[in-house]
Coordinates of C-alpha atoms in Angstrom, one line a residue:
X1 CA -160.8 3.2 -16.9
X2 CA -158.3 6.1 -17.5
X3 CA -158.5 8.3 -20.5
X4 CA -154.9 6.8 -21.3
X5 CA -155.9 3.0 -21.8
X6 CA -159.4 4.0 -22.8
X7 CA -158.1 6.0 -25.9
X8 CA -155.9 2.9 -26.5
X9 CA -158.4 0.0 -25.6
X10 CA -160.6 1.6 -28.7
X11 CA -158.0 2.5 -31.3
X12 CA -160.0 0.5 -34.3
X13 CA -163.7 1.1 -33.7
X14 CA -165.8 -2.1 -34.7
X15 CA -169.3 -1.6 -33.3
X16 CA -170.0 -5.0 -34.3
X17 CA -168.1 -7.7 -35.9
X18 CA -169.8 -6.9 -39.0
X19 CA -173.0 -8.4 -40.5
X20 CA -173.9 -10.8 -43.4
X21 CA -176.5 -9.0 -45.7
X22 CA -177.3 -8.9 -49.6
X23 CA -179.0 -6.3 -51.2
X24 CA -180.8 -6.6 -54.8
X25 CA -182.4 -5.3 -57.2
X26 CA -182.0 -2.0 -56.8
X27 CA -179.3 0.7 -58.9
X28 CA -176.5 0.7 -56.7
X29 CA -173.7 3.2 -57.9
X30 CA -170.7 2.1 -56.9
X31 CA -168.6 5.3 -57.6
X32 CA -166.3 2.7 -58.9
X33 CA -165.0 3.2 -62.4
X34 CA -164.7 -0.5 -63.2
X35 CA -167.8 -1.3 -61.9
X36 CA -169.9 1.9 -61.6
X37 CA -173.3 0.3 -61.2
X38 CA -174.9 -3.1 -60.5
X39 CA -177.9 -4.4 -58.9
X40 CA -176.7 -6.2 -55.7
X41 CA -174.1 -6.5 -53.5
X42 CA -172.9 -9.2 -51.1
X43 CA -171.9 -8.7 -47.6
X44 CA -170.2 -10.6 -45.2
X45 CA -168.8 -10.6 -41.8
X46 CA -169.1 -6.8 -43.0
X47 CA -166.9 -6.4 -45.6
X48 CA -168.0 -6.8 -49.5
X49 CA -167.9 -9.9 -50.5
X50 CA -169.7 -9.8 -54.4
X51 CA -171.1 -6.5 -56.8
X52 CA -173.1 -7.6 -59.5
X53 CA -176.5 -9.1 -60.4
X54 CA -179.0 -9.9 -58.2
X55 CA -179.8 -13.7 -59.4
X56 CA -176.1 -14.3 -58.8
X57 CA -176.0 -12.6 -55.4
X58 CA -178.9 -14.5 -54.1
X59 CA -177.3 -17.8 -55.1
X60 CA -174.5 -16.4 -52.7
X61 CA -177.5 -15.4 -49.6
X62 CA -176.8 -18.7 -47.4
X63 CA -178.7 -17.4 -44.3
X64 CA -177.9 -14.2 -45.1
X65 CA -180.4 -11.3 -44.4
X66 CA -181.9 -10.1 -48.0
X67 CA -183.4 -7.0 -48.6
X68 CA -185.0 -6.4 -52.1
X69 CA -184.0 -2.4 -52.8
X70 CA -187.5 -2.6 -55.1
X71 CA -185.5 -0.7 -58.0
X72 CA -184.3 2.2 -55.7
X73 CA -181.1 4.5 -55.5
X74 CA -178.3 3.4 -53.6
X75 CA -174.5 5.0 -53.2
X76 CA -171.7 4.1 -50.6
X77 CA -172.9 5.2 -47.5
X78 CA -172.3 8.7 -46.3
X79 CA -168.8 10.7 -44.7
X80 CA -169.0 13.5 -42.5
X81 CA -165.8 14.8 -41.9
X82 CA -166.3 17.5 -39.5
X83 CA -168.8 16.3 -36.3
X84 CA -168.3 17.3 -32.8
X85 CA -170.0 14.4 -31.7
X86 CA -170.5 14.2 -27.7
X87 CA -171.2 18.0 -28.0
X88 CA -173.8 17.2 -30.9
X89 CA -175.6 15.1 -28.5
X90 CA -175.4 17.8 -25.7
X91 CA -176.8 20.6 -28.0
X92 CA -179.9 18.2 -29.0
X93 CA -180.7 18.2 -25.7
X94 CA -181.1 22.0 -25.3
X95 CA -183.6 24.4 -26.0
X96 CA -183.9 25.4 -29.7
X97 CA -184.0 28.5 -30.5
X98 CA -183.2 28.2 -34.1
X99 CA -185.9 30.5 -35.8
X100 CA -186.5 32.9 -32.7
X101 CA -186.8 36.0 -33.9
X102 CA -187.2 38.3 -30.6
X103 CA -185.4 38.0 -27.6
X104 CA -189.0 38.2 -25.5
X105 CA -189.6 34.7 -27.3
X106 CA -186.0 33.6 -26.1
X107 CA -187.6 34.8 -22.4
X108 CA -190.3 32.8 -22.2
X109 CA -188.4 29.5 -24.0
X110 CA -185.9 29.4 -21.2
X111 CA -188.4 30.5 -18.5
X112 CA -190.6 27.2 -19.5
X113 CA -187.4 25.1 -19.5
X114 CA -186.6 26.9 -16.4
X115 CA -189.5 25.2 -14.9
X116 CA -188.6 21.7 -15.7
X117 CA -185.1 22.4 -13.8
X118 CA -184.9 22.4 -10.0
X119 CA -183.3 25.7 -8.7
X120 CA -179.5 26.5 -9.5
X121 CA -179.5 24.1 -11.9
X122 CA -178.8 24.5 -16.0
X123 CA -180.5 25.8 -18.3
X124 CA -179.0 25.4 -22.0
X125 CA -180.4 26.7 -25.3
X126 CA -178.8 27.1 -28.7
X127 CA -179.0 28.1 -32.5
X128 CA -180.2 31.7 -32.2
X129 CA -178.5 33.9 -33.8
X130 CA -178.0 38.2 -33.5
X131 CA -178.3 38.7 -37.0
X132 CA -181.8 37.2 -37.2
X133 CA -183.7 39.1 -34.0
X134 CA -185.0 41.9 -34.5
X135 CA -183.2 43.5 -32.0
X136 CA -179.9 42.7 -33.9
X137 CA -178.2 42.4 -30.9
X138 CA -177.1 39.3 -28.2
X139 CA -179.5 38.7 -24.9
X140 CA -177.8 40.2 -22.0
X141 CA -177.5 39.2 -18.3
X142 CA -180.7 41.0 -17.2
X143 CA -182.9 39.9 -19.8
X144 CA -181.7 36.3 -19.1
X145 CA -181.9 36.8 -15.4
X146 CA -186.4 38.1 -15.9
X147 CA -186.3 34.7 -17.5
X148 CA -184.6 32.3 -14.9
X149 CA -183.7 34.7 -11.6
X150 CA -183.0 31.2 -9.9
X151 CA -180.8 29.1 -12.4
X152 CA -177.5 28.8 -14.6
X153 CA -178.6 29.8 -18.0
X154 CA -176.3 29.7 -20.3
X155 CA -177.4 30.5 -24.4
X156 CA -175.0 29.2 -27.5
X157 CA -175.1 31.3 -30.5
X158 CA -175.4 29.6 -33.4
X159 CA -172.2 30.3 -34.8
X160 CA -170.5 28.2 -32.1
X161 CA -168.4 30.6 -30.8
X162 CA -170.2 32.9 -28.8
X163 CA -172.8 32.9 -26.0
X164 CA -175.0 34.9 -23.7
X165 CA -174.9 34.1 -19.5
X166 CA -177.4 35.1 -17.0
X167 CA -176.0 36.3 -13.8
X168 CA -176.0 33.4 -11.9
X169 CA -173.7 31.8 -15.1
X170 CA -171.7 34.8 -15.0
X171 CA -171.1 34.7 -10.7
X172 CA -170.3 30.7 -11.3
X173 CA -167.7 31.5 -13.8
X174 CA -166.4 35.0 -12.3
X175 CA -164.9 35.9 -16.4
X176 CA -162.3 39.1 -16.1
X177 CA -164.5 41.9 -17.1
X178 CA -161.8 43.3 -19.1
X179 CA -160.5 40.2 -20.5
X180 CA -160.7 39.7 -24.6
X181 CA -164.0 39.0 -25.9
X182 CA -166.1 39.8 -22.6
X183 CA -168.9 42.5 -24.0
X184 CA -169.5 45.2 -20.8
X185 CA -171.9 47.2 -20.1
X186 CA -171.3 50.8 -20.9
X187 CA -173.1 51.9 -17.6
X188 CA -171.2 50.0 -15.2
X189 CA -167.7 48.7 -16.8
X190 CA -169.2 45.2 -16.0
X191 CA -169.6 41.7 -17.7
X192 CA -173.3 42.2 -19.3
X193 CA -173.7 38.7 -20.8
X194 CA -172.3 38.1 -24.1
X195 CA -169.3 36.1 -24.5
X196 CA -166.8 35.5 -27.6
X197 CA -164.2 33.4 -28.8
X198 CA -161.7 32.0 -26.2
X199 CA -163.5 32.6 -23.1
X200 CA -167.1 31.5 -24.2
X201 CA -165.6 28.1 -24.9
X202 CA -163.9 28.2 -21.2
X203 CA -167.2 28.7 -20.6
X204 CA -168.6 26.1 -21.9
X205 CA -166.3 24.4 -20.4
X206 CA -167.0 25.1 -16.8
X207 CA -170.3 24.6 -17.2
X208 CA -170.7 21.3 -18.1
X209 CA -169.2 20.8 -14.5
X210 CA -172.9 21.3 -13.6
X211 CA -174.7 18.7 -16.5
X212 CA -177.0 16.0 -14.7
X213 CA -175.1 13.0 -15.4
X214 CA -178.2 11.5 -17.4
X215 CA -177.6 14.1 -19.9
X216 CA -174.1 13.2 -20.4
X217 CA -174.8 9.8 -20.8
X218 CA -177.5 10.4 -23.6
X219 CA -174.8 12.2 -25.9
X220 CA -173.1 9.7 -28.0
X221 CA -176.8 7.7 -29.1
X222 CA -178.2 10.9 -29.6
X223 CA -175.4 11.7 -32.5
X224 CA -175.2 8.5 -33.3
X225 CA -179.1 7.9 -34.2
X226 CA -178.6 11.6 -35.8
X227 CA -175.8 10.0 -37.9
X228 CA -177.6 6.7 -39.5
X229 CA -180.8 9.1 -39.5
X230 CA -179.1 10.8 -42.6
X231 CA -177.5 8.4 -44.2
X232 CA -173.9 8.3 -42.9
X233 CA -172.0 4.8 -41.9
X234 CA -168.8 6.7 -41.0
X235 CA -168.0 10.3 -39.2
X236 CA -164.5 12.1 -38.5
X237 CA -165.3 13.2 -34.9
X238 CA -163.8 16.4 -33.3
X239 CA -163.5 16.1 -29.3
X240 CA -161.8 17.1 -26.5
X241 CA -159.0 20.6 -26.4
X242 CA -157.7 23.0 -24.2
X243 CA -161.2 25.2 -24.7
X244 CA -163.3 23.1 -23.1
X245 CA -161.3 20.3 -21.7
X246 CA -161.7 15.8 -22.3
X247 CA -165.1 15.2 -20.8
X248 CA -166.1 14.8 -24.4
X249 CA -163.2 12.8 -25.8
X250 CA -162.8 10.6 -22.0
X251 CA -166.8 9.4 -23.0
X252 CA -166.0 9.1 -26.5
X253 CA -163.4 6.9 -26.7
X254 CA -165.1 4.6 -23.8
X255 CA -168.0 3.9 -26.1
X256 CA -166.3 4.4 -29.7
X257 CA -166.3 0.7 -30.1
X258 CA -170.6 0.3 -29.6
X259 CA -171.5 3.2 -32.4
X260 CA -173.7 1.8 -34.9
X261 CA -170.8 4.3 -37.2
X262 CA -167.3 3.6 -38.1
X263 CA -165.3 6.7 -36.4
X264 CA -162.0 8.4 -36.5
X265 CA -161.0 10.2 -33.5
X266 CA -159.2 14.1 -34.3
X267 CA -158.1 14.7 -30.4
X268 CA -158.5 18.9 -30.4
X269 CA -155.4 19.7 -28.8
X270 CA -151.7 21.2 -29.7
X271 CA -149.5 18.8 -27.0
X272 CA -147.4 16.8 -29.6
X273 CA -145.5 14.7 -27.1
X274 CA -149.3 14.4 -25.5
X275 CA -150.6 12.7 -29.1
X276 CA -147.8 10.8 -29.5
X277 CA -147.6 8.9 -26.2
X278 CA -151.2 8.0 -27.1
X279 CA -150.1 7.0 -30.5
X280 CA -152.2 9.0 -32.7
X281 CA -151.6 9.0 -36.2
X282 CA -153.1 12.8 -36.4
X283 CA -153.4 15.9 -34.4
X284 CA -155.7 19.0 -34.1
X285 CA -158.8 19.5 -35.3
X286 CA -160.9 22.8 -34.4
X287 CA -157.8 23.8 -33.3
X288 CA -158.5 27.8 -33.9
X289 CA -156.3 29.8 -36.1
X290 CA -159.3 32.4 -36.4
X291 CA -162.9 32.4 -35.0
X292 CA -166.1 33.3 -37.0
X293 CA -167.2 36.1 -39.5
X294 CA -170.5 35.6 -37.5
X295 CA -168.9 36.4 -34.4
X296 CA -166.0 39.1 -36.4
X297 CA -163.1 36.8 -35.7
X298 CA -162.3 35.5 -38.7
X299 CA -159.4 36.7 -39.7
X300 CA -159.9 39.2 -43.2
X301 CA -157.3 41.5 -44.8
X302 CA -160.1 44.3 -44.8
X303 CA -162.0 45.5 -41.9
X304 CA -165.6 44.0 -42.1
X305 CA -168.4 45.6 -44.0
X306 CA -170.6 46.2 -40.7
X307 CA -167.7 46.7 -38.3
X308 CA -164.9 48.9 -39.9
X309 CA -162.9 49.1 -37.3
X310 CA -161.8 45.5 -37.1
X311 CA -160.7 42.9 -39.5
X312 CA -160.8 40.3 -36.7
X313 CA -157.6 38.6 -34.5
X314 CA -154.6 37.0 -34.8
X315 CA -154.2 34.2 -32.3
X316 CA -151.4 33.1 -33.2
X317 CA -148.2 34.7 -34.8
X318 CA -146.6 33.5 -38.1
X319 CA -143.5 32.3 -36.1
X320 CA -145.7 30.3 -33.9
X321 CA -147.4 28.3 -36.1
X322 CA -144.6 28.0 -38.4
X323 CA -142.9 25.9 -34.9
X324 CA -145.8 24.2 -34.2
X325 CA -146.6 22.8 -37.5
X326 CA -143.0 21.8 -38.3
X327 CA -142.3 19.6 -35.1
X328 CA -145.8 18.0 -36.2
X329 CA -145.0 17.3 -39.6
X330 CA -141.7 16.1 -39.0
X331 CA -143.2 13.7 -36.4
X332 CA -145.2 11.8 -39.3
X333 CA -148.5 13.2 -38.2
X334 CA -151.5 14.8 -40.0
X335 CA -152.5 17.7 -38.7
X336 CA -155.8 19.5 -39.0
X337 CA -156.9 23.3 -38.2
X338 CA -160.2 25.4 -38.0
X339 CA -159.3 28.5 -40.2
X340 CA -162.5 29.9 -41.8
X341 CA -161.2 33.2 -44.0
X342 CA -158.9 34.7 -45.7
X343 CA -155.9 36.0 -43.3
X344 CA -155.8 32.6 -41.2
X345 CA -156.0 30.2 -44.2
X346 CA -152.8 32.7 -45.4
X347 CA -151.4 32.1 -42.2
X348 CA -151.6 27.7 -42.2
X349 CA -150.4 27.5 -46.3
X350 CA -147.8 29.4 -45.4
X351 CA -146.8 27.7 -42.1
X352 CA -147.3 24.2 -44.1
X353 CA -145.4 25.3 -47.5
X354 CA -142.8 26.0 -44.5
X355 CA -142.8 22.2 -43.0
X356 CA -143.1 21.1 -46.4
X357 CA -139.8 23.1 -47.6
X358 CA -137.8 22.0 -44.5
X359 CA -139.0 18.4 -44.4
X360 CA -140.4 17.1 -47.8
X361 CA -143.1 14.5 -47.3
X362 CA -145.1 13.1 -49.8
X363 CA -149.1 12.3 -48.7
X364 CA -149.1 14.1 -45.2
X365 CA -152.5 15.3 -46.2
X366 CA -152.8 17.8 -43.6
X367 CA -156.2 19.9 -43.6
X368 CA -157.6 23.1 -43.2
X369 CA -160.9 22.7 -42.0
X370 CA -163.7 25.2 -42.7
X371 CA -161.2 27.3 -45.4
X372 CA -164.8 29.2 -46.3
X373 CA -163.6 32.5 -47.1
X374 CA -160.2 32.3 -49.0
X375 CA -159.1 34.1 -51.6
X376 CA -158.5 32.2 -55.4
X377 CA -154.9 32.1 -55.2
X378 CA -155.2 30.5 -51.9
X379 CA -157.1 27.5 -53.3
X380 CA -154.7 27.1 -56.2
X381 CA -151.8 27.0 -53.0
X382 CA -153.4 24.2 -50.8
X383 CA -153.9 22.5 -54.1
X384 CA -150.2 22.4 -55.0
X385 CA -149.2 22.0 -51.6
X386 CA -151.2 18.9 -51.0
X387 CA -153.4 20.4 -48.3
X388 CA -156.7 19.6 -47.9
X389 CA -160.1 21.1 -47.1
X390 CA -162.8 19.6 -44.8
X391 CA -165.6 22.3 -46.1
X392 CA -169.2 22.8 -44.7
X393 CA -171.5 23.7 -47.9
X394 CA -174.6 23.5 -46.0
X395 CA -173.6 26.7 -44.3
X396 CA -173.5 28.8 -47.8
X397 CA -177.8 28.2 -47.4
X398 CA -178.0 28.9 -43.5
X399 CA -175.5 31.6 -43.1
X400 CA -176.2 33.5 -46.9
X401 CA -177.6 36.5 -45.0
X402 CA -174.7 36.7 -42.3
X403 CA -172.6 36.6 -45.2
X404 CA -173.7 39.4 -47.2
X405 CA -173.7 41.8 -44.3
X406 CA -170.3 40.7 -42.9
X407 CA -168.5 41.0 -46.1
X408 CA -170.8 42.8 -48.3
X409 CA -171.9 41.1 -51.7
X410 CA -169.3 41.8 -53.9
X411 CA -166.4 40.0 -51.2
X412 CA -169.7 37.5 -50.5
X413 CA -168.9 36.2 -54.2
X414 CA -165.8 34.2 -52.6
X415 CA -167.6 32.3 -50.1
X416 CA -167.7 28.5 -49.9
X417 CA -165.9 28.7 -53.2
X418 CA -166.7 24.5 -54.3
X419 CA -165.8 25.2 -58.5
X420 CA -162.8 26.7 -57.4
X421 CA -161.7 24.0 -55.5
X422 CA -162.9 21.5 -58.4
X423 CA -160.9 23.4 -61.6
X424 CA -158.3 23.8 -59.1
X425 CA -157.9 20.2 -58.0
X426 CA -158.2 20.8 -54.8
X427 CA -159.7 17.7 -52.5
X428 CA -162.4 19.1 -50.5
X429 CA -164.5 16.7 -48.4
X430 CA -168.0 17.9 -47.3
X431 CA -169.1 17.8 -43.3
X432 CA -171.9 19.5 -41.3
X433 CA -170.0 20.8 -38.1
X434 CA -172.5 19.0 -36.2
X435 CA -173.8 21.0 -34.0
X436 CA -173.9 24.3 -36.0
X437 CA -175.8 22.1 -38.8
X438 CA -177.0 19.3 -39.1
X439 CA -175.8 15.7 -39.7
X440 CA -177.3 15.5 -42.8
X441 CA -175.4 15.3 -46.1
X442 CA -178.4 15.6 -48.6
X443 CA -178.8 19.0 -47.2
X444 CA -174.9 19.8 -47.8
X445 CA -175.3 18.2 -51.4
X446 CA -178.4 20.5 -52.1
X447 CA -176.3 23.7 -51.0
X448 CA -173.4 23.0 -53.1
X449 CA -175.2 22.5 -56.2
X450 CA -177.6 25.2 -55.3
X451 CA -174.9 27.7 -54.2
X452 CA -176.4 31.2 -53.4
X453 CA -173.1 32.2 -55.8
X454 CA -174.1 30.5 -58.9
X455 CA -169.9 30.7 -60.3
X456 CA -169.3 28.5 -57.3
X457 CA -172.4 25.6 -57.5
X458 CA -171.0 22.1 -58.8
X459 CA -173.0 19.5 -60.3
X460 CA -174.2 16.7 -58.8
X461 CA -171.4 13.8 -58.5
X462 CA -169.0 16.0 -57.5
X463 CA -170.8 17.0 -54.7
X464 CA -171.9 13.5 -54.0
X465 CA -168.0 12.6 -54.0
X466 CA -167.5 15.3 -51.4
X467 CA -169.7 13.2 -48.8
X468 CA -168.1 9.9 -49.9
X469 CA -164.6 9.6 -51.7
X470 CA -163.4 12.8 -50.8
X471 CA -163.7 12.4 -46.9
X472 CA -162.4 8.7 -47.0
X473 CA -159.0 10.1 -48.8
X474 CA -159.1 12.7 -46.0
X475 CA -159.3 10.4 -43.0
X476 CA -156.4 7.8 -45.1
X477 CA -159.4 5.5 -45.0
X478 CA -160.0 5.0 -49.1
X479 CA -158.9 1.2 -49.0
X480 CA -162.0 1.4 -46.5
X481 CA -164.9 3.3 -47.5
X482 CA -166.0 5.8 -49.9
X483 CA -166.9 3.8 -52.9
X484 CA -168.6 0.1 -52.7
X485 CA -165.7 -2.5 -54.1
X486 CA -164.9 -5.9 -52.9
X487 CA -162.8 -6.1 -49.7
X488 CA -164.1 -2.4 -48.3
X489 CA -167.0 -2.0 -46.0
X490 CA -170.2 -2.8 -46.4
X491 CA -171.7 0.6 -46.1
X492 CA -174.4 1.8 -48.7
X493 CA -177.4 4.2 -48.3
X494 CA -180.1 3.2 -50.1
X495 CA -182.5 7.1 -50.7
X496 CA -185.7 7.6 -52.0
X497 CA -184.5 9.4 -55.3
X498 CA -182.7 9.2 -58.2
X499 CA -180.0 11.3 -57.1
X500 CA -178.4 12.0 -60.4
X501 CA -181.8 12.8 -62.2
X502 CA -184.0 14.7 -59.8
X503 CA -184.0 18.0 -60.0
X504 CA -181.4 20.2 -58.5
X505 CA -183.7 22.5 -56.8
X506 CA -185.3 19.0 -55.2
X507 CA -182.4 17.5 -53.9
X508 CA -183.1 18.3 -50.2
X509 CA -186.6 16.8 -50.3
X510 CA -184.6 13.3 -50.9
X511 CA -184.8 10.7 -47.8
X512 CA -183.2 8.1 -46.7
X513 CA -184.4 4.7 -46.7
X514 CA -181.9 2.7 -45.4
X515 CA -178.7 2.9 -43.7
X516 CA -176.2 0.1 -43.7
X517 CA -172.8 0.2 -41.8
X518 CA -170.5 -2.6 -41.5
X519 CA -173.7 -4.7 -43.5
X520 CA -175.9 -4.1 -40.3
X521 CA -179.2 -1.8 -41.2
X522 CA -178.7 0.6 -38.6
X523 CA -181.5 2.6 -39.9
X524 CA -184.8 2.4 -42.0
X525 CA -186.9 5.0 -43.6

């Protein structure tokens, strides 16, 4: 099947044809203002049928399944608006360095993987991060190489967009030694391993050229089971793009229609004419106006605490984006962009306040994805422009340290700034970025309302609305999902807790106990 009449085969993803179930006796909050919470709802042929009480939902059970909730917690079920989803599945299967604190322990992980893998084959680990080994400092080639002297290893910092290559990687992919973001060696003028930006992900890439094809195949139910693991019946997925090519998005859009989640498809590229011959209603997604502070490529106005004598790149100019973003706009579409700080997010208001100026056009809702490090006035802009944000709040608990030595603590006040986007009006809808975190929205509720910055935490609901609401008015899909009323999906999570009485501090601790998509239990606590 070609990627062409795949992409067109699976435009409306309906894993199933939906289920019949009724759930009662439980507190079911709706997020509905008419109805904001009842004891049962009604399901069928997946869609909600009946919200109300549960003697007069089981006189509508037929041969429905019924499950008795036994008094618990339920809300719509979870949103994740920012997934890469094939690559999630890839990076599950590598090793996991997340925690590592000394390269010698990042030796002798990829030397026992090493082990497992016949000779010139690949060896893939990820989530370690410079900032948290002791040497402060990336792995290079040599270290790599006393690990695995007869394979392809190939390391993903945690950040996403940076990595460190044995030699074998680094012969395989022959990068210009004095190409942007290729870190040499002093000695010798040549490539000593570490990787950044641009040519890591053409690295990536490459490389997947040599993934045994059982691995690829295991992606998409690895995310997936991730997914209903923590409580989310629909994802915005991220695949495909010029950095590392479609092997992702030719997969994904094959099986899109057999997820046990409801998906919507943001195709990573800048080829207009490309999108619209596939009839897409949206284009873009980490389509990179910046990099990462981790990495110092996001963009600032001032250098960077640790490194003074950058204040990271521009990839693109003004003028550029300004063209780009017009013919996009004008063409209907909604466009999305990874811009994490302060320069690049001043870069996409001003190219959409452009498009908007030329071409009025009421609900585009084009994003800016990530939009972690802005600047106040900035979030007061996107607000009045319209412009969204798909935001990432577990990453003010995971990245806190990174933070504070990037930026320093008093510019560290301005990160992940949720009340701002609240007083401001600002939609924000939470997501993980899958694989950096995560699929786990619990986690991104906890951080919000336990931001590190305690002028930025927001209480409870509104971070709750950020996983639910929020994201189904950024993917146009609020007649669909993000708050349980008759006609929408039936998709609930059914936790533990009482989210809106435990304590803050707590909220992490909270499980799932059922996921329901499309009124289908896709997963049980």
């Amino acid at each position: 099947m070609s990627f062409h009449t795949a992409i067109h085969q699976n435009r409306v993803p309906e894993f199933v044809s939906g289920g019949n179930l009724v759930l009662y006796n439980g507190r079911i909050h709706t997020l509905e203002k008419s109805q904001p919470e009842v004891e049962a709802v009604v399901i069928h042929n997946g869609r909600i049928v009946f919200l109300g009480a549960s003697k007069d939902a089981l006189a509508r059970a037929g041969d429905s399944e019924t499950v008795d909730l036994e008094g618990r917690f339920a809300l719509p079920g979870f949103i994740d608006s920012h997934v890469h989803f094939w690559r999630s599945g890839l990076m599950d299967q590598m090793v996991d360095l997340r925690g590592v604190r000394r390269i010698a322990d990042i030796q002798r992980m990829i030397g026992e993987q090493a082990n497992k893998v016949a000779p010139g084959g690949l060896v893939m680990g990820r989530g370690w991060t410079d900032t948290k080994l002791v040497e402060e400092r990336y792995p290079t080639r040599w270290e790599l190489d006393q690990a695995a002297p007869d394979h392809v290893v190939y390391l993903l910092h945690m950040n996403g967009h940076s990595c460190a290559l044995n030699s074998r990687a680094i012969e395989f992919l022959r990068p210009d030694a004095n190409g942007p973001g290729v870190e040499r060696d002093p000695a010798t003028g040549q490539p000593a391993g570490p990787l950044r930006e641009k040519i890591a992900f053409e690295a990536q890439g490459k490389l997947l050229s040599l993934l045994d094809p059982r691995v690829r195949a295991a992606c998409l139910e690895i995310t997936a089971r991730q997914a209903v693991e923590g409580g989310v019946t629909a994802v915005h997925c991220l695949e495909g793009g010029r950095l590392i090519g479609d092997p992702d998005v030719k997969d994904f859009v094959t099986h899109q229609a057999s997820l046990p989640v409801s998906t919507i498809l943001y195709y990573q590229i800048t080829d207009l004419d490309r999108v619209l011959d596939l009839g897409l209603p949206r284009i873009g997604g980490c389509v990179l106006i910046d990099g990462s502070p981790a990495a110092h490529t996001g963009a600032l106005y001032e250098p960077y605490t640790d490194r003074p004598d950058t204040i990271g790149p521009e990839y693109f100019s003004q003028q550029e984006l300004n063209d780009w973003v017009f013919r996009c706009h004008r063409a209907g579409l909604q466009i999305v962009v990874h811009a994490t700080c302060e320069r690049a997010i001043g870069q996409m208001l001003a190219a959409y306040e452009n498009a908007l100026a030329r071409f009025p056009r009421a609900g585009h809702r084009h994003r800016i994805d990530h939009f972690y490090f802005p600047r106040r006035e900035q979030v007061w802009k996107a607000a009045q422009l319209g412009v969204l944000a798909g935001v990432q709040p577990y990453f003010a608990e995971v990245f806190r340290e990174m933070y504070l030595k990037r930026l320093g603590p008093e510019r560290a006040q301005r990160v992940h700034p949720y009340r701002w986007f609240w007083d401001a009006g600002a939609v924000a809808g939470g997501g993980s970025d899958s694989f950096v975190t995560p699929i786990r929205p619990l986690w991104g509720i906890h951080a919000a309302v336990n931001h590190f910055i305690p002028e930025q935490r927001i209480g409870v609901r509104e971070a709750v609305l950020m996983f639910t609401r929020n994201n189904a008015y950024l993917g146009f899909e609020e007649d669909q999902a993000g708050s349980l009323r008759v006609g929408k999906r039936g998709d609930v999570v059914v936790l533990s807790d009482d989210l809106f009485n435990v304590a803050w501090e707590t909220i992490k601790n909270v499980l799932v106990v059922y996921t329901i998509s499309r009124g289908c239990v896709t997963y049980r606590g």
